[in-house]
mmCIF file of C-alpha atoms in Angstrom:
data_model
loop_
_atom_site.group_PDB
_atom_site.id
_atom_site.type_symbol
_atom_site.label_atom_id
_atom_site.label_comp_id
_atom_site.label_asym_id
_atom_site.label_seq_id
_atom_site.Cartn_x
_atom_site.Cartn_y
_atom_site.Cartn_z
ATOM 1 C CA MET G 270 33.669 17.389 -74.244
ATOM 2 C CA TYR G 271 36.575 18.055 -76.568
ATOM 3 C CA PRO G 272 39.359 15.544 -75.895
ATOM 4 C CA ASP G 273 42.217 17.681 -77.225
ATOM 5 C CA HIS G 274 41.208 20.801 -75.341
ATOM 6 C CA PRO G 275 43.946 21.999 -72.933
ATOM 7 C CA HIS G 276 41.611 22.059 -69.940
ATOM 8 C CA ASN G 277 40.852 18.347 -70.334
ATOM 9 C CA ALA G 278 44.525 17.289 -70.137
ATOM 10 C CA PRO G 279 45.565 15.300 -67.020
ATOM 11 C CA VAL G 280 47.201 17.415 -64.355
ATOM 12 C CA GLN G 281 50.503 16.257 -62.833
ATOM 13 C CA ARG G 282 50.623 16.899 -59.094
ATOM 14 C CA ALA G 283 53.439 16.550 -56.628
ATOM 15 C CA VAL G 284 53.178 13.554 -54.271
ATOM 16 C CA GLU G 285 53.638 14.264 -50.595
ATOM 17 C CA VAL G 286 54.931 11.463 -48.386
ATOM 18 C CA HIS G 287 54.397 11.636 -44.677
ATOM 19 C CA GLN G 288 56.680 9.615 -42.466
ATOM 20 C CA PRO G 289 55.360 8.688 -39.013
ATOM 21 C CA ALA G 290 57.239 10.315 -36.180
ATOM 22 C CA PRO G 291 58.605 7.875 -33.628
ATOM 23 C CA LEU G 292 56.997 7.979 -30.228
ATOM 24 C CA PRO G 293 59.168 8.810 -27.270
ATOM 25 C CA PRO G 294 59.924 5.781 -25.149
ATOM 26 C CA ALA G 295 57.379 5.246 -22.415
ATOM 27 C CA VAL G 296 58.440 5.204 -18.825
ATOM 28 C CA ALA G 297 58.552 1.589 -17.849
ATOM 29 C CA VAL G 298 55.930 0.991 -15.200
ATOM 30 C CA PRO G 299 56.022 -2.520 -13.918
ATOM 31 C CA ALA G 300 52.719 -4.217 -14.570
ATOM 32 C CA PRO G 301 51.066 -5.837 -11.606
ATOM 33 C CA VAL G 302 51.774 -9.514 -11.472
ATOM 34 C CA VAL G 303 48.619 -11.533 -11.350
ATOM 35 C CA PRO G 304 49.080 -15.169 -10.529
ATOM 36 C CA VAL G 305 47.551 -17.269 -13.290
ATOM 37 C CA GLN G 306 46.535 -20.833 -12.829
ATOM 38 C CA PRO G 307 47.950 -23.145 -15.482
ATOM 39 C CA GLY G 308 44.517 -24.081 -16.787
ATOM 40 C CA THR G 309 43.311 -20.468 -17.147
ATOM 41 C CA ILE G 310 45.818 -19.202 -19.740
ATOM 42 C CA PRO G 311 43.720 -17.689 -22.523
ATOM 43 C CA ALA G 312 43.941 -19.304 -25.925
ATOM 44 C CA VAL G 313 45.680 -17.532 -28.777
ATOM 45 C CA ALA G 314 43.359 -16.791 -31.680
ATOM 46 C CA SER G 315 44.330 -16.092 -35.279
ATOM 47 C CA ILE G 316 42.087 -14.258 -37.709
ATOM 48 C CA VAL G 317 42.611 -14.160 -41.496
ATOM 49 C CA LEU G 318 41.602 -10.791 -42.901
ATOM 50 C CA PRO G 319 39.996 -10.523 -46.376
ATOM 51 C CA ASP G 320 43.237 -9.156 -47.890
ATOM 52 C CA GLY G 321 45.163 -12.227 -46.724
ATOM 53 C CA ARG G 322 46.868 -10.817 -43.616
ATOM 54 C CA ILE G 323 46.771 -12.868 -40.426
ATOM 55 C CA VAL G 324 46.188 -11.200 -37.068
ATOM 56 C CA THR G 325 47.108 -13.214 -33.976
ATOM 57 C CA GLY G 326 46.188 -12.319 -30.382
ATOM 58 C CA TYR G 327 44.517 -13.373 -27.231
ATOM 59 C CA ALA G 328 40.779 -13.780 -27.284
ATOM 60 C CA ILE G 329 39.098 -11.242 -25.021
ATOM 61 C CA ASN G 330 35.831 -12.052 -23.390
ATOM 62 C CA PRO G 331 33.282 -9.345 -24.122
ATOM 63 C CA ALA G 332 32.350 -7.157 -21.176
ATOM 64 C CA GLN G 333 29.267 -8.455 -19.473
ATOM 65 C CA PRO G 334 26.612 -5.788 -18.882
ATOM 66 C CA GLU G 335 25.594 -5.208 -15.314
ATOM 67 C CA PRO G 336 22.462 -7.127 -14.414
ATOM 68 C CA VAL G 337 19.361 -5.015 -14.534
ATOM 69 C CA ALA G 338 17.366 -4.931 -11.329
ATOM 70 C CA VAL G 339 14.447 -7.281 -11.701
ATOM 71 C CA LYS G 340 11.154 -5.494 -11.334
ATOM 72 C CA PRO G 341 8.534 -7.259 -9.254
ATOM 73 C CA ALA G 342 5.588 -8.706 -11.139
ATOM 74 C CA VAL G 343 3.201 -6.405 -9.256
ATOM 75 C CA SER G 344 3.891 -2.712 -8.715
ATOM 76 C CA ARG G 345 4.200 -1.298 -5.211
ATOM 77 C CA THR G 346 1.298 1.067 -5.876
ATOM 78 C CA ALA G 347 -1.010 -1.847 -6.651
ATOM 79 C CA VAL G 348 0.078 -3.631 -3.475
ATOM 80 C CA ASN G 349 -0.533 -0.483 -1.388
ATOM 81 C CA VAL G 350 -3.997 0.006 -2.911
ATOM 82 C CA ALA G 351 -4.879 -3.623 -2.229
ATOM 83 C CA LEU G 352 -3.677 -3.417 1.378
ATOM 84 C CA GLY G 353 -5.618 -0.191 1.853
ATOM 85 C CA GLY G 354 -8.746 -1.918 0.534
ATOM 86 C CA VAL G 355 -8.272 -4.832 2.919
ATOM 87 C CA GLY G 356 -7.823 -2.417 5.836
ATOM 88 C CA PHE G 357 -10.903 -0.440 4.786
ATOM 89 C CA LEU G 358 -12.970 -3.634 4.623
ATOM 90 C CA ALA G 359 -11.735 -4.635 8.066
ATOM 91 C CA VAL G 360 -12.737 -1.244 9.472
ATOM 92 C CA CYS G 361 -16.135 -1.406 7.762
ATOM 93 C CA GLY G 362 -16.689 -4.904 9.143
ATOM 94 C CA GLY G 363 -15.775 -3.675 12.622
ATOM 95 C CA LEU G 364 -18.124 -0.704 12.277
ATOM 96 C CA LEU G 365 -20.893 -3.017 11.115
ATOM 97 C CA LEU G 366 -20.346 -5.241 14.141
ATOM 98 C CA LEU G 367 -20.250 -2.191 16.413
ATOM 99 C CA THR G 368 -23.510 -0.905 14.937
ATOM 100 C CA SER G 369 -25.127 -4.324 15.390
ATOM 101 C CA PHE G 370 -23.862 -4.482 18.979
ATOM 102 C CA ILE G 371 -25.298 -1.027 19.767
ATOM 103 C CA ALA G 372 -28.667 -1.979 18.236
ATOM 104 C CA ALA G 373 -28.770 -5.227 20.236
ATOM 105 C CA LEU G 374 -27.809 -3.423 23.466
ATOM 106 C CA THR G 375 -30.541 -0.833 22.873
ATOM 107 C CA ALA G 376 -33.134 -3.577 22.326
ATOM 108 C CA PHE G 377 -31.972 -5.380 25.490
ATOM 109 C CA ILE G 378 -32.228 -2.212 27.622
ATOM 110 C CA THR G 379 -35.684 -1.491 26.171
ATOM 111 C CA GLN G 380 -36.831 -4.996 27.088
ATOM 112 C CA LEU G 381 -35.467 -4.598 30.617
ATOM 113 C CA ILE G 382 -37.403 -1.332 31.047
ATOM 114 C CA ILE G 383 -40.609 -2.961 29.760
ATOM 115 C CA LEU G 384 -40.076 -5.955 32.063
ATOM 116 C CA ALA G 385 -39.525 -3.641 35.057
ATOM 117 C CA ALA G 386 -42.695 -1.704 34.186
ATOM 118 C CA VAL G 387 -44.726 -4.910 33.922
ATOM 119 C CA ILE G 388 -43.391 -6.267 37.242
ATOM 120 C CA PHE G 389 -43.864 -2.941 39.053
ATOM 121 C CA GLY G 390 -47.327 -2.487 37.539
ATOM 122 C CA GLY G 391 -48.290 -6.002 38.622
ATOM 123 C CA TRP G 392 -47.064 -5.335 42.153
ATOM 124 C CA VAL G 393 -49.068 -2.081 42.315
ATOM 125 C CA ALA G 394 -52.155 -3.860 40.964
ATOM 126 C CA ALA G 395 -51.737 -6.635 43.517
ATOM 127 C CA GLN G 396 -51.555 -4.042 46.326
ATOM 128 C CA ILE G 397 -54.678 -2.288 45.114
ATOM 129 C CA PHE G 398 -56.796 -5.393 44.646
ATOM 130 C CA SER G 399 -55.651 -7.071 47.841
ATOM 131 C CA ALA G 400 -56.630 -4.038 50.003
ATOM 132 C CA SER G 401 -60.323 -4.408 49.156
ATOM 133 C CA SER G 402 -60.512 -7.950 50.495
ATOM 134 C CA PRO G 403 -60.843 -8.431 54.249
ATOM 135 C CA GLN G 404 -57.621 -9.306 55.948
ATOM 136 C CA GLY G 405 -58.458 -8.969 59.671
ATOM 137 C CA GLY G 406 -57.315 -5.396 59.995
ATOM 138 C CA THR G 407 -58.966 -2.473 61.832
ATOM 139 C CA THR G 408 -62.160 -1.275 60.203
ATOM 140 C CA VAL G 409 -63.000 2.400 60.527
ATOM 141 C CA ASN G 410 -66.576 3.504 59.810
ATOM 142 C CA ILE G 411 -66.942 7.113 58.941
ATOM 143 C CA ARG G 412 -70.454 8.413 59.490
ATOM 144 C CA LYS G 413 -71.909 11.433 57.988
ATOM 145 C CA ALA G 414 -70.972 14.484 59.986
ATOM 146 C CA VAL G 415 -72.837 17.714 60.091
ATOM 147 C CA ILE G 416 -70.992 20.994 60.112
ATOM 148 C CA LYS G 417 -72.945 24.012 61.387
ATOM 149 C CA ARG G 418 -71.494 27.419 61.937
ATOM 150 C CA ASN G 419 -67.903 26.203 61.846
ATOM 151 C CA HIS G 420 -68.519 23.649 64.560
ATOM 152 C CA PHE G 421 -68.201 19.951 64.056
ATOM 153 C CA HIS G 422 -70.983 17.869 65.558
ATOM 154 C CA GLY G 423 -70.197 14.241 65.443
#
Protein backbone atom coordinates (compact mmCIF):
# COMPACT_ATOMS: atom_id res chain seq x y z
CA MET A 1 0.00 0.00 0.00
CA TYR A 2 2.75 2.41 0.95
CA PRO A 3 5.73 1.94 -1.39
CA ASP A 4 8.37 3.31 0.99
CA HIS A 5 7.24 1.27 3.96
CA PRO A 6 9.99 -1.07 5.27
CA HIS A 7 7.78 -4.16 5.06
CA ASN A 8 7.26 -3.65 1.32
CA ALA A 9 11.00 -3.67 0.51
CA PRO A 10 12.30 -6.66 -1.50
CA VAL A 11 13.90 -9.34 0.63
CA GLN A 12 17.34 -10.68 -0.35
CA ARG A 13 17.57 -14.44 0.17
CA ALA A 14 20.51 -16.77 -0.07
CA VAL A 15 20.55 -19.03 -3.16
CA GLU A 16 21.11 -22.70 -2.54
CA VAL A 17 22.69 -24.75 -5.32
CA HIS A 18 22.30 -28.49 -5.31
CA GLN A 19 24.81 -30.53 -7.25
CA PRO A 20 23.70 -33.99 -8.38
CA ALA A 21 25.58 -36.81 -6.73
CA PRO A 22 27.22 -39.21 -9.15
CA LEU A 23 25.75 -42.67 -9.28
CA PRO A 24 27.98 -45.57 -8.40
CA PRO A 25 29.03 -47.55 -11.44
CA ALA A 26 26.64 -50.36 -12.24
CA VAL A 27 27.86 -53.90 -12.34
CA ALA A 28 28.26 -54.73 -15.97
CA VAL A 29 25.79 -57.46 -16.84
CA PRO A 30 26.18 -58.61 -20.37
CA ALA A 31 22.97 -58.02 -22.27
CA PRO A 32 21.56 -60.99 -24.11
CA VAL A 33 22.52 -60.96 -27.73
CA VAL A 34 19.52 -61.13 -29.96
CA PRO A 35 20.26 -61.80 -33.58
CA VAL A 36 18.76 -59.02 -35.69
CA GLN A 37 18.01 -59.39 -39.33
CA PRO A 38 19.47 -56.60 -41.44
CA GLY A 39 16.06 -55.40 -42.57
CA THR A 40 14.59 -55.22 -39.04
CA ILE A 41 16.90 -52.58 -37.51
CA PRO A 42 14.59 -49.94 -36.06
CA ALA A 43 14.77 -46.47 -37.53
CA VAL A 44 16.26 -43.62 -35.55
CA ALA A 45 13.78 -40.84 -34.87
CA SER A 46 14.55 -37.24 -33.98
CA ILE A 47 12.08 -34.97 -32.22
CA VAL A 48 12.44 -31.17 -31.96
CA LEU A 49 11.15 -29.93 -28.62
CA PRO A 50 9.38 -26.53 -28.35
CA ASP A 51 12.45 -24.95 -26.71
CA GLY A 52 14.63 -25.92 -29.68
CA ARG A 53 16.37 -29.01 -28.26
CA ILE A 54 16.54 -32.12 -30.42
CA VAL A 55 15.99 -35.56 -28.91
CA THR A 56 17.18 -38.53 -30.96
CA GLY A 57 16.35 -42.19 -30.26
CA TYR A 58 14.89 -45.37 -31.53
CA ALA A 59 11.19 -45.45 -32.20
CA ILE A 60 9.43 -47.87 -29.86
CA ASN A 61 6.30 -49.60 -30.95
CA PRO A 62 3.55 -49.07 -28.41
CA ALA A 63 2.59 -52.13 -26.39
CA GLN A 64 -0.32 -53.90 -27.96
CA PRO A 65 -3.12 -54.70 -25.50
CA GLU A 66 -4.03 -58.32 -25.12
CA PRO A 67 -6.98 -59.27 -27.28
CA VAL A 68 -10.22 -59.35 -25.39
CA ALA A 69 -12.08 -62.64 -25.55
CA VAL A 70 -14.85 -62.29 -28.09
CA LYS A 71 -18.23 -62.86 -26.55
CA PRO A 72 -20.64 -64.97 -28.56
CA ALA A 73 -23.56 -63.15 -30.14
CA VAL A 74 -26.01 -65.21 -28.08
CA SER A 75 -25.55 -65.86 -24.37
CA ARG A 76 -25.19 -69.40 -23.06
CA THR A 77 -28.27 -68.94 -20.88
CA ALA A 78 -30.41 -68.15 -23.92
CA VAL A 79 -29.07 -71.21 -25.73
CA ASN A 80 -29.81 -73.44 -22.70
CA VAL A 81 -33.35 -72.07 -22.41
CA ALA A 82 -33.96 -72.66 -26.11
CA LEU A 83 -32.62 -76.22 -25.94
CA GLY A 84 -34.76 -76.89 -22.88
CA GLY A 85 -37.81 -75.63 -24.77
CA VAL A 86 -37.04 -77.88 -27.73
CA GLY A 87 -36.64 -80.87 -25.39
CA PHE A 88 -39.88 -80.02 -23.59
CA LEU A 89 -41.73 -79.82 -26.92
CA ALA A 90 -40.29 -83.17 -27.95
CA VAL A 91 -41.46 -84.74 -24.69
CA CYS A 92 -44.91 -83.16 -25.02
CA GLY A 93 -45.16 -84.43 -28.60
CA GLY A 94 -44.19 -87.91 -27.43
CA LEU A 95 -46.75 -87.77 -24.62
CA LEU A 96 -49.40 -86.64 -27.08
CA LEU A 97 -48.58 -89.55 -29.36
CA LEU A 98 -48.59 -91.93 -26.39
CA THR A 99 -51.99 -90.64 -25.28
CA SER A 100 -53.35 -91.03 -28.82
CA PHE A 101 -51.93 -94.55 -29.01
CA ILE A 102 -53.56 -95.53 -25.70
CA ALA A 103 -56.92 -94.10 -26.83
CA ALA A 104 -56.72 -95.98 -30.14
CA LEU A 105 -55.75 -99.23 -28.39
CA THR A 106 -58.67 -98.84 -25.97
CA ALA A 107 -61.09 -98.30 -28.87
CA PHE A 108 -59.68 -101.34 -30.70
CA ILE A 109 -60.06 -103.60 -27.63
CA THR A 110 -63.61 -102.32 -27.10
CA GLN A 111 -64.48 -103.15 -30.71
CA LEU A 112 -63.00 -106.63 -30.34
CA ILE A 113 -65.13 -107.26 -27.23
CA ILE A 114 -68.27 -106.04 -29.03
CA LEU A 115 -67.44 -108.21 -32.06
CA ALA A 116 -66.92 -111.26 -29.82
CA ALA A 117 -70.25 -110.59 -28.08
CA VAL A 118 -72.07 -110.29 -31.40
CA ILE A 119 -70.50 -113.50 -32.78
CA PHE A 120 -71.12 -115.45 -29.56
CA GLY A 121 -74.67 -114.09 -29.29
CA GLY A 122 -75.35 -115.08 -32.90
CA TRP A 123 -74.02 -118.58 -32.27
CA VAL A 124 -76.23 -118.94 -29.17
CA ALA A 125 -79.25 -117.65 -31.12
CA ALA A 126 -78.53 -120.08 -33.94
CA GLN A 127 -78.41 -122.97 -31.44
CA ILE A 128 -81.69 -121.95 -29.87
CA PHE A 129 -83.61 -121.46 -33.09
CA SER A 130 -82.22 -124.54 -34.80
CA ALA A 131 -83.31 -126.85 -31.92
CA SER A 132 -87.01 -126.14 -32.51
CA SER A 133 -86.90 -127.35 -36.10
CA PRO A 134 -87.03 -131.09 -36.74
CA GLN A 135 -83.69 -132.63 -37.44
CA GLY A 136 -84.39 -136.39 -37.29
CA GLY A 137 -83.48 -136.80 -33.66
CA THR A 138 -85.25 -138.81 -30.93
CA THR A 139 -88.58 -137.36 -29.90
CA VAL A 140 -89.66 -137.85 -26.30
CA ASN A 141 -93.33 -137.32 -25.43
CA ILE A 142 -93.97 -136.60 -21.82
CA ARG A 143 -97.54 -137.33 -20.79
CA LYS A 144 -99.26 -136.00 -17.83
CA ALA A 145 -98.45 -138.08 -14.79
CA VAL A 146 -100.52 -138.37 -11.70
CA ILE A 147 -98.91 -138.45 -8.31
CA LYS A 148 -101.00 -139.91 -5.48
CA ARG A 149 -99.77 -140.53 -2.00
CA ASN A 150 -96.11 -140.25 -2.96
CA HIS A 151 -96.43 -142.89 -5.64
CA PHE A 152 -95.89 -142.23 -9.29
CA HIS A 153 -98.45 -143.77 -11.61
CA GLY A 154 -97.43 -143.48 -15.17
